[in-house]
Coordinates of C-alpha atoms in Angstrom, one line a residue:
X1 CA 57.4 202.3 -11.5
X2 CA 54.6 199.8 -11.6
X3 CA 51.9 200.3 -9.1
X4 CA 52.1 197.8 -6.2
X5 CA 49.0 195.7 -5.4
X6 CA 47.2 197.4 -2.5
X7 CA 46.4 195.1 0.4
X8 CA 44.4 196.3 3.4
X9 CA 44.0 194.1 6.5
X10 CA 41.1 194.9 8.7
X11 CA 41.9 194.3 12.4
X12 CA 45.2 194.4 14.3
X13 CA 44.7 191.2 16.4
X14 CA 46.5 187.9 16.1
X15 CA 45.2 187.0 12.7
X16 CA 45.6 190.4 11.1
X17 CA 49.2 191.0 12.4
X18 CA 50.3 187.5 11.5
X19 CA 49.1 188.1 7.9
X20 CA 50.8 191.5 7.8
X21 CA 54.0 190.1 9.2
X22 CA 54.1 187.3 6.6
X23 CA 53.2 189.5 3.7
X24 CA 55.8 192.1 4.6
X25 CA 58.7 189.7 5.4
X26 CA 58.1 187.2 2.5
X27 CA 57.2 189.5 -0.4
X28 CA 60.4 191.6 -0.9
X29 CA 58.3 194.7 -0.5
X30 CA 56.0 193.7 -3.4
X31 CA 52.8 195.1 -1.8
X32 CA 51.4 198.4 -0.6
X33 CA 50.3 197.1 2.8
X34 CA 48.1 198.6 5.5
X35 CA 46.5 197.3 8.7
X36 CA 43.5 199.3 9.8
X37 CA 42.4 198.9 13.4
X38 CA 39.1 200.3 14.7
X39 CA 40.3 200.7 18.2
X40 CA 43.0 202.6 20.0
X41 CA 45.3 199.6 20.6
X42 CA 46.6 196.5 18.8
X43 CA 46.0 193.0 20.0
X44 CA 42.2 192.6 19.5
X45 CA 40.9 190.0 21.9
X46 CA 44.4 189.8 23.5
X47 CA 44.8 192.5 26.1
X48 CA 47.4 192.2 28.8
X49 CA 46.8 194.7 31.7
X50 CA 47.5 195.3 35.4
X51 CA 45.3 195.1 38.4
X52 CA 46.5 195.6 42.0
X53 CA 50.1 195.8 40.7
X54 CA 49.7 192.3 39.1
X55 CA 50.0 191.4 35.5
X56 CA 46.7 190.0 34.2
X57 CA 45.1 189.0 30.9
X58 CA 41.7 190.7 30.2
X59 CA 41.3 188.4 27.1
X60 CA 43.2 185.5 25.8
X61 CA 45.0 183.8 28.6
X62 CA 46.4 180.3 27.8
X63 CA 48.7 178.6 25.4
X64 CA 46.6 175.5 24.8
X65 CA 49.4 172.9 24.7
X66 CA 53.1 173.6 24.1
X67 CA 53.8 170.7 21.7
X68 CA 53.9 172.3 18.3
X69 CA 52.1 175.5 19.2
X70 CA 53.3 178.5 17.1
X71 CA 52.4 180.8 20.0
X72 CA 54.6 178.9 22.3
X73 CA 57.4 179.0 19.8
X74 CA 57.2 182.8 19.5
X75 CA 56.9 183.3 23.3
X76 CA 59.9 181.0 23.9
X77 CA 62.1 182.6 21.2
X78 CA 61.4 186.1 22.5
X79 CA 62.0 185.2 26.1
X80 CA 58.4 185.9 27.1
X81 CA 57.9 182.8 29.1
X82 CA 60.0 183.9 32.1
X83 CA 59.7 187.0 34.3
X84 CA 61.0 188.3 37.6
X85 CA 57.6 189.5 38.4
X86 CA 54.6 187.3 39.2
X87 CA 52.0 186.8 36.6
X88 CA 48.5 185.3 36.2
X89 CA 48.2 181.5 36.6
X90 CA 52.0 181.0 36.9
X91 CA 51.4 178.1 39.3
X92 CA 47.8 177.0 39.0
X93 CA 48.3 173.6 40.6
X94 CA 50.0 174.8 43.8
X95 CA 46.9 175.0 45.8
X96 CA 44.4 172.1 45.4
X97 CA 40.9 173.5 45.2
X98 CA 38.4 173.1 48.0
X99 CA 34.8 172.5 47.0
X100 CA 31.9 174.2 48.9
X101 CA 28.2 173.6 48.4
X102 CA 25.3 176.0 49.0
X103 CA 24.2 175.2 52.5
X104 CA 27.6 176.1 53.9
X105 CA 29.6 172.9 54.0
X106 CA 32.7 171.6 52.3
X107 CA 32.4 168.6 50.0
X108 CA 34.9 165.9 50.6
X109 CA 37.2 164.7 47.8
X110 CA 35.6 161.2 47.9
X111 CA 32.5 162.8 46.4
X112 CA 34.1 165.4 44.1
X113 CA 36.9 163.3 42.5
X114 CA 34.8 160.5 40.9
X115 CA 32.4 163.1 39.4
X116 CA 35.4 165.0 38.1
X117 CA 36.8 161.8 36.6
X118 CA 33.4 161.0 35.0
X119 CA 33.1 164.5 33.5
X120 CA 36.6 164.5 32.1
X121 CA 36.2 161.0 30.7
X122 CA 33.0 161.9 28.9
X123 CA 34.5 165.1 27.4
X124 CA 37.5 163.1 26.2
X125 CA 35.1 160.6 24.5
X126 CA 33.1 163.4 23.0
X127 CA 36.3 164.8 21.6
X128 CA 37.2 161.5 20.0
X129 CA 40.1 160.8 22.4
X130 CA 41.1 157.7 24.4
X131 CA 40.3 158.1 28.1
X132 CA 43.4 159.0 30.0
X133 CA 43.1 157.6 33.5
X134 CA 44.5 159.8 36.3
X135 CA 46.8 158.0 38.7
X136 CA 46.8 160.9 41.2
X137 CA 47.8 159.4 44.5
X138 CA 45.5 161.8 46.3
X139 CA 42.4 160.4 44.6
X140 CA 40.6 158.6 47.4
X141 CA 37.8 156.9 45.4
X142 CA 37.9 153.2 44.7
X143 CA 35.3 153.7 42.0
X144 CA 37.4 155.5 39.4
X145 CA 38.2 152.4 37.4
X146 CA 34.6 151.6 37.3
X147 CA 33.7 155.1 36.2
X148 CA 36.1 154.9 33.2
X149 CA 34.6 151.6 32.3
X150 CA 31.0 153.0 32.5
X151 CA 31.9 156.0 30.4
X152 CA 33.5 153.9 27.7
X153 CA 30.7 151.4 27.7
X154 CA 28.1 154.2 27.5
X155 CA 29.8 155.8 24.5
X156 CA 30.7 152.7 22.6
X157 CA 27.6 150.6 23.1
X158 CA 25.9 150.0 19.7
X159 CA 22.5 149.4 21.1
X160 CA 22.4 151.9 24.0
X161 CA 24.9 154.5 22.7
X162 CA 24.4 158.2 22.4
X163 CA 22.6 159.4 19.3
X164 CA 21.7 163.0 20.3
X165 CA 22.9 166.3 18.8
X166 CA 24.5 168.3 21.6
X167 CA 27.4 168.0 24.0
X168 CA 25.0 168.9 26.8
X169 CA 22.6 166.0 26.0
X170 CA 25.6 163.6 25.8
X171 CA 26.9 164.7 29.2
X172 CA 23.4 164.4 30.7
X173 CA 23.0 160.9 29.3
X174 CA 26.5 160.0 30.5
X175 CA 25.7 161.1 34.1
X176 CA 22.4 159.2 34.1
X177 CA 24.2 156.1 33.0
X178 CA 26.9 156.6 35.6
X179 CA 24.4 157.0 38.4
X180 CA 22.2 154.1 37.3
X181 CA 25.3 151.9 37.6
X182 CA 27.1 153.1 40.7
X183 CA 24.0 153.7 42.8
X184 CA 23.1 150.1 42.9
X185 CA 23.6 148.9 46.4
X186 CA 24.2 152.5 47.6
X187 CA 21.8 154.8 49.4
X188 CA 21.2 157.5 46.9
X189 CA 19.1 159.4 49.4
X190 CA 21.7 159.6 52.1
X191 CA 21.8 163.2 53.3
X192 CA 24.7 165.6 53.3
X193 CA 23.2 168.7 54.9
X194 CA 20.2 169.5 52.8
X195 CA 21.5 167.4 49.9
X196 CA 20.9 163.8 48.8
X197 CA 23.9 161.9 47.4
X198 CA 22.5 162.1 43.9
X199 CA 21.6 165.7 44.0
X200 CA 25.0 166.6 45.4
X201 CA 26.9 164.6 42.7
X202 CA 24.6 166.1 40.0
X203 CA 25.4 169.6 41.3
X204 CA 29.1 168.9 41.2
X205 CA 28.7 167.6 37.7
X206 CA 26.9 170.8 36.8
X207 CA 29.8 172.8 38.3
X208 CA 32.2 171.1 35.9
X209 CA 29.8 171.7 33.0
X210 CA 29.8 175.4 33.9
X211 CA 33.6 175.4 33.6
X212 CA 33.2 173.8 30.2
X213 CA 30.9 176.7 29.2
X214 CA 33.8 179.1 29.7
X215 CA 36.1 177.0 27.6
X216 CA 33.6 177.0 24.7
X217 CA 31.8 180.3 25.1
X218 CA 28.5 178.5 24.7
X219 CA 25.8 179.9 27.1
X220 CA 24.3 176.4 27.3
X221 CA 26.2 173.1 26.4
X222 CA 22.9 171.9 24.8
X223 CA 23.7 174.4 22.0
X224 CA 27.2 172.9 21.4
X225 CA 27.3 170.4 18.5
X226 CA 28.3 166.9 19.5
X227 CA 29.4 165.7 16.1
X228 CA 31.8 168.6 15.6
X229 CA 33.4 168.3 19.0
X230 CA 35.6 165.4 17.8
X231 CA 37.1 167.7 15.1
X232 CA 38.5 170.2 17.5
X233 CA 42.2 169.6 18.1
X234 CA 44.5 170.4 21.0
X235 CA 48.3 170.5 21.0
X236 CA 50.0 168.0 23.3
X237 CA 51.7 169.1 26.5
X238 CA 50.8 171.4 29.3
X239 CA 48.7 174.5 29.1
X240 CA 50.6 177.6 30.2
X241 CA 50.3 181.3 30.4
X242 CA 52.9 183.9 29.2
X243 CA 55.0 185.4 31.9
X244 CA 55.5 188.7 30.1
X245 CA 51.9 188.8 28.9
X246 CA 50.2 187.7 25.7
X247 CA 50.7 191.1 24.2
X248 CA 54.4 190.3 24.0
X249 CA 53.6 187.9 21.1
X250 CA 51.5 190.6 19.4
X251 CA 54.3 193.2 19.7
X252 CA 56.8 190.7 18.3
X253 CA 54.6 190.2 15.2
X254 CA 54.1 193.9 14.7
X255 CA 57.7 194.9 15.3
X256 CA 58.8 194.1 11.7
X257 CA 56.2 196.4 10.1
X258 CA 57.4 199.9 9.1
X259 CA 55.9 202.9 10.9
X260 CA 52.6 203.9 9.4
X261 CA 51.5 200.4 8.3
X262 CA 49.3 200.0 11.3
X263 CA 46.6 202.7 11.5
X264 CA 44.7 203.0 14.8
X265 CA 41.2 204.4 15.3
X266 CA 40.3 203.5 11.7
X267 CA 36.9 201.8 11.9
X268 CA 35.5 200.3 8.7
X269 CA 31.8 200.7 8.4
X270 CA 31.2 199.3 4.8
X271 CA 33.1 197.1 2.4
X272 CA 32.1 197.5 -1.2
X273 CA 33.5 194.7 -3.3
X274 CA 33.2 194.1 -7.1
X275 CA 34.7 195.8 -10.1
X276 CA 35.9 199.4 -9.7
X277 CA 38.1 201.7 -11.6
X278 CA 40.4 202.5 -8.7
X279 CA 40.3 199.0 -7.2
X280 CA 37.9 196.1 -6.8
X281 CA 37.3 196.9 -3.1
X282 CA 36.3 200.2 -1.6
X283 CA 36.4 200.7 2.2
X284 CA 34.3 203.3 3.9
X285 CA 35.5 204.5 7.3
X286 CA 33.6 206.0 10.2
X287 CA 35.2 209.4 9.6
X288 CA 33.8 209.5 6.1
X289 CA 37.1 208.7 4.3
X290 CA 37.4 205.9 1.7
X291 CA 40.3 203.7 0.7
X292 CA 40.5 201.5 -2.5
X293 CA 42.3 198.2 -2.4
X294 CA 43.0 195.2 -4.6
X295 CA 42.6 192.8 -1.7
X296 CA 41.1 193.1 1.8
X297 CA 41.7 190.5 4.5
X298 CA 38.8 190.8 7.0
X299 CA 39.8 189.6 10.5
X300 CA 37.0 191.0 12.5
X301 CA 35.2 188.7 15.0
X302 CA 32.3 186.4 14.1
X303 CA 30.2 188.6 16.4
X304 CA 31.0 191.6 14.2
X305 CA 30.2 189.6 11.1
X306 CA 26.9 188.5 12.5
X307 CA 25.9 192.1 13.3
X308 CA 27.2 193.2 9.9
X309 CA 25.0 190.9 7.8
X310 CA 21.7 191.7 9.6
X311 CA 19.2 193.6 7.5
X312 CA 18.6 196.3 10.2
X313 CA 22.2 197.4 10.2
X314 CA 22.5 201.0 9.0
X315 CA 22.9 201.3 5.2
X316 CA 22.1 197.6 4.6
X317 CA 25.0 195.9 6.4
X318 CA 28.8 195.8 6.4
X319 CA 29.1 194.3 2.9
X320 CA 27.9 195.7 -0.4
X321 CA 26.7 193.7 -2.3
X322 CA 25.7 191.4 0.6
X323 CA 27.7 188.3 1.1
X324 CA 26.7 185.2 -0.9
X325 CA 24.3 182.8 0.9
X326 CA 27.0 180.1 1.5
X327 CA 28.9 182.7 3.5
X328 CA 26.1 184.5 5.3
X329 CA 24.4 181.2 6.2
X330 CA 27.6 179.9 7.8
X331 CA 27.9 183.1 9.8
X332 CA 24.4 182.8 11.1
X333 CA 24.6 179.1 12.0
X334 CA 27.9 179.1 13.8
X335 CA 27.9 179.9 17.5
X336 CA 29.6 182.9 19.1
X337 CA 29.5 183.6 22.8
X338 CA 30.6 185.9 25.6
X339 CA 33.2 185.0 28.3
X340 CA 34.2 187.6 30.8
X341 CA 36.8 187.5 33.6
X342 CA 36.2 189.0 37.1
X343 CA 39.3 190.0 39.1
X344 CA 38.8 190.6 42.9
X345 CA 41.4 192.1 45.2
X346 CA 41.1 190.8 48.7
X347 CA 43.0 191.6 51.9
X348 CA 44.7 188.2 52.5
X349 CA 47.2 186.3 50.4
X350 CA 46.1 182.9 51.9
X351 CA 42.7 182.8 50.2
X352 CA 42.1 179.2 49.0
X353 CA 41.1 178.1 45.5
X354 CA 37.4 177.5 45.6
X355 CA 35.0 175.4 43.6
X356 CA 31.4 176.5 43.9
X357 CA 28.4 174.2 43.9
X358 CA 24.9 175.6 43.8
X359 CA 21.4 174.3 44.3
X360 CA 19.0 173.8 41.4
X361 CA 16.8 176.7 40.3
X362 CA 13.7 175.1 41.8
X363 CA 15.3 174.0 45.1
X364 CA 13.6 175.2 48.3
X365 CA 17.1 175.3 49.9
X366 CA 18.5 178.0 47.6
X367 CA 19.9 181.1 49.4
X368 CA 17.8 183.9 47.9
X369 CA 20.5 186.5 48.6
X370 CA 23.0 184.9 46.2
X371 CA 22.5 186.8 42.9
X372 CA 21.5 184.8 39.8
X373 CA 24.5 185.9 37.9
X374 CA 26.9 184.2 40.4
X375 CA 25.1 180.8 40.2
X376 CA 26.9 179.4 37.2
X377 CA 30.3 180.5 38.3
X378 CA 32.3 177.4 39.0
X379 CA 35.5 178.7 40.5
X380 CA 37.2 181.5 42.4
X381 CA 40.9 181.2 42.8
X382 CA 44.1 183.3 43.3
X383 CA 45.9 184.1 40.1
X384 CA 49.0 182.6 41.7
X385 CA 49.9 181.1 45.1
X386 CA 51.0 184.4 46.7
X387 CA 48.4 186.7 45.2
X388 CA 45.7 188.8 46.7
X389 CA 43.9 188.9 43.4
X390 CA 41.2 186.3 42.8
X391 CA 39.8 185.3 39.4
X392 CA 36.4 184.0 38.4
X393 CA 35.2 183.2 34.8
X394 CA 31.7 184.0 33.5
X395 CA 30.0 182.8 30.3
X396 CA 26.7 183.6 28.5
X397 CA 24.0 185.6 30.1
X398 CA 25.9 185.9 33.3
X399 CA 28.9 187.3 31.5
X400 CA 26.7 189.9 29.8
X401 CA 25.0 190.8 33.1
X402 CA 28.4 191.3 34.7
X403 CA 29.1 194.1 32.3
X404 CA 26.1 196.0 33.4
X405 CA 26.7 195.8 37.2
X406 CA 28.3 198.5 39.3
X407 CA 31.5 197.8 41.3
X408 CA 29.4 197.9 44.4
X409 CA 26.9 195.4 43.1
X410 CA 29.6 193.0 42.0
X411 CA 31.4 193.2 45.4
X412 CA 28.1 192.6 47.2
X413 CA 27.4 189.6 45.0
X414 CA 30.8 188.0 45.5
X415 CA 30.9 188.5 49.3
X416 CA 27.3 187.1 49.7
X417 CA 28.1 184.1 47.6
X418 CA 31.4 183.3 49.3
X419 CA 30.0 183.8 52.8
X420 CA 26.9 181.6 52.1
X421 CA 28.9 178.8 50.6
X422 CA 32.0 178.7 52.9
X423 CA 30.6 180.2 56.1
X424 CA 33.6 182.5 56.1
X425 CA 33.0 186.2 56.9
X426 CA 33.7 188.4 53.9
X427 CA 33.0 192.1 53.6
X428 CA 33.9 195.2 51.7
X429 CA 36.9 197.2 52.6
X430 CA 35.7 200.7 53.6
X431 CA 39.1 201.9 54.5
X432 CA 38.0 202.5 58.1
X433 CA 39.3 200.7 61.2
X434 CA 36.7 197.9 61.7
X435 CA 35.0 197.5 65.0
X436 CA 33.0 194.3 64.7
X437 CA 31.6 192.2 67.5
X438 CA 32.5 188.5 67.2
X439 CA 31.6 186.1 69.9
X440 CA 30.9 189.0 72.2
X441 CA 34.4 190.6 71.8
X442 CA 35.5 193.8 70.0
X443 CA 38.2 193.3 67.4
X444 CA 40.1 196.3 66.2
X445 CA 42.3 194.6 63.6
X446 CA 39.8 192.2 62.2
X447 CA 42.5 190.0 60.8
X448 CA 40.3 186.9 60.3
X449 CA 37.8 188.7 58.1
X450 CA 38.5 188.7 54.4
X451 CA 37.9 192.1 52.9
X452 CA 37.2 192.8 49.2
X453 CA 39.1 195.9 48.2
X454 CA 38.2 196.4 44.6
X455 CA 37.1 194.5 41.4
X456 CA 37.8 194.6 37.7
X457 CA 35.8 192.9 34.9
X458 CA 36.4 192.4 31.2
X459 CA 33.5 193.6 28.9
X460 CA 33.8 191.8 25.6
X461 CA 30.1 191.4 24.9
X462 CA 29.3 195.1 24.9
X463 CA 32.3 196.2 22.9
X464 CA 31.1 197.0 19.3
X465 CA 34.6 196.0 18.0
X466 CA 34.2 192.4 19.2
X467 CA 30.6 191.7 20.4
X468 CA 31.7 188.7 22.3
X469 CA 34.7 186.4 22.9
X470 CA 35.1 183.4 20.6
X471 CA 33.3 181.0 18.3
X472 CA 31.9 177.5 18.7
X473 CA 30.2 175.0 16.5
X474 CA 26.5 175.3 17.4
X475 CA 23.9 172.6 16.9
X476 CA 22.7 173.0 13.4
X477 CA 26.2 174.1 12.1
X478 CA 29.3 172.0 11.4
X479 CA 32.9 172.1 10.5
X480 CA 31.8 172.8 6.9
X481 CA 30.6 176.2 8.1
X482 CA 34.1 177.0 9.4
X483 CA 35.5 176.1 6.0
X484 CA 32.9 178.3 4.4
X485 CA 34.1 181.2 6.6
X486 CA 37.6 180.9 5.2
X487 CA 36.5 181.0 1.5
X488 CA 37.6 184.2 -0.3
X489 CA 35.3 186.2 -2.5
X490 CA 34.5 186.2 -5.3
X491 CA 34.5 182.4 -5.8
X492 CA 34.5 182.5 -9.5
X493 CA 37.7 182.2 -11.4
X494 CA 38.7 184.8 -14.1
X495 CA 41.3 184.6 -16.9
X496 CA 44.9 185.0 -15.9
X497 CA 46.4 188.5 -16.4
X498 CA 48.9 190.9 -15.2
X499 CA 48.8 193.8 -12.7
X500 CA 50.5 196.7 -14.4
X501 CA 52.8 194.2 -16.2
X502 CA 54.8 193.6 -13.1
X503 CA 53.5 190.5 -11.3
X504 CA 51.4 187.7 -12.6
X505 CA 47.9 187.5 -11.1
X506 CA 44.3 186.6 -11.8
X507 CA 42.5 189.9 -12.1
X508 CA 39.7 190.5 -9.7
X509 CA 40.2 187.4 -7.6
X510 CA 40.7 187.3 -3.8
X511 CA 39.0 190.7 -3.4
X512 CA 37.7 189.9 0.1
X513 CA 39.4 187.3 2.2
X514 CA 38.7 186.2 5.7
X515 CA 40.9 185.2 8.7
X516 CA 40.4 184.9 12.4
X517 CA 39.8 182.1 14.9
X518 CA 36.3 181.5 13.5
X519 CA 37.7 180.5 10.1
X520 CA 39.8 177.5 11.2
X521 CA 38.1 174.2 11.2
X522 CA 40.1 172.4 13.9
X523 CA 41.6 175.2 16.0
X524 CA 38.6 177.7 16.2
X525 CA 38.3 179.7 19.4
X526 CA 42.1 179.9 20.0
X527 CA 44.9 182.3 19.4
X528 CA 46.9 179.7 17.5
X529 CA 43.8 179.2 15.3
X530 CA 43.8 182.9 14.6
X531 CA 47.6 182.7 13.9
X532 CA 47.2 179.9 11.4
X533 CA 44.3 181.6 9.6
X534 CA 46.4 184.8 9.2
X535 CA 49.3 182.7 7.8
X536 CA 46.8 180.9 5.5
X537 CA 45.5 184.1 3.9
X538 CA 49.0 185.7 3.6
X539 CA 50.3 182.5 1.8
X540 CA 47.2 182.5 -0.4
X541 CA 48.1 186.0 -1.7
X542 CA 51.8 185.2 -1.9
X543 CA 51.0 182.2 -4.1
X544 CA 48.6 184.3 -6.1
X545 CA 51.4 186.7 -7.0
X546 CA 53.9 183.9 -7.4
X547 CA 56.1 185.1 -4.6
X548 CA 58.6 182.8 -3.0
X549 CA 57.7 182.1 0.7

């Protein structure tokens, strides 16, 4: 029998398993197929888990729009969108968030909502969308129409329009334009506790910016490219989570593969590509073994690729010979950040959804006890309306710091922050019967005090198999770099030939191929982007071997 082309997929995440699924189901068993995974589980940056008897997502969480999403289609067809058990973010709009500012007071909606509308309008403009005005009856501000007009005028003005390079500078300019317009005739120095009206609205605006950091993984929105923002695409419809967990989609993709195709704990440490007698690609594994392949699909994260091309990496890097400049330059220019989730179990189910507003770094009114790593956390909210588990998101330096902290340090930081902003007494649950003096009386049950029982954090930054969370287009890079990421190697075309006389192919082409969210120009940073990229590379090979698909 003729020898089958050997295809090895590196990584058993969304991209890798999508490619494997397509290659196996559409090729009529034409390939010798393997998926090698460096870790002890499949899923990659998808990792459904449990905390306090609740289903949670340590990594990818959302289906970003249900209209046309392949992830939604799989989840719907497999019955994964419904569950008898509660799950993370099953009802995120049930409890309207309350906003608290450093200084211990609640900010009224008439201040928060116009700033929220401004921020959303500016982001929609940056993304090339038409502004969608919110007709929410609870919105108490009469200035919303004016805010939309200001945002549109600011963006579209030919003489005074934005000509900067980053999303952060665009947002800053938009806020300044907004304040210059709406503050006329108003007392911008009116005090709200220790805050002036301007400083308070600016801090609320910063809070929404910090939420945007977790969406993009950029530590600073001033590093997020403005021109590329309009290329990013979203599916229409609501954003939802998966009742039976994101891993249900992964397991569905993997279920068609024969036993033995997926190999766990098989970490690739070097990829030799070029011409070889046993195959054009030679893979070296951490245990010293080697595997030869005709084609390799690399689905590791951009963070792993960044580490893999650096000159100080042992044995000269992940690739031998090194990647061509067009590829390595794209890897260096693109942004890749860290986003981590913090889950906190508390003693009460009635904990409200909180939005957190902090003083500037140079403010004399900052509470020194609030740790720096909590100060760019925008929200803390129950994962569903009847849950004792709270969730906060961290990005950038704060996300990395979170990975280094002990459980005690995290609990102390959370209780200090919540207490300082809300004025509500929060403490650690020691398991002992509390005997606290409140207003001169001894309370044995201490029902009104919120206790923190335990915490759990994701740790994507320090994991050598991921080195972060997802990609973004950084200032200095562009969508062209995402396209370059998707280019297979080598680029040169060779003469047509046959593989052992059994399938038509171009000998030596498509040796090293690339998939993953960081290889998709319009859907980077998402699971559906990873899905599409895996499908793209599988179809490239199927077309290469003239398979019907």
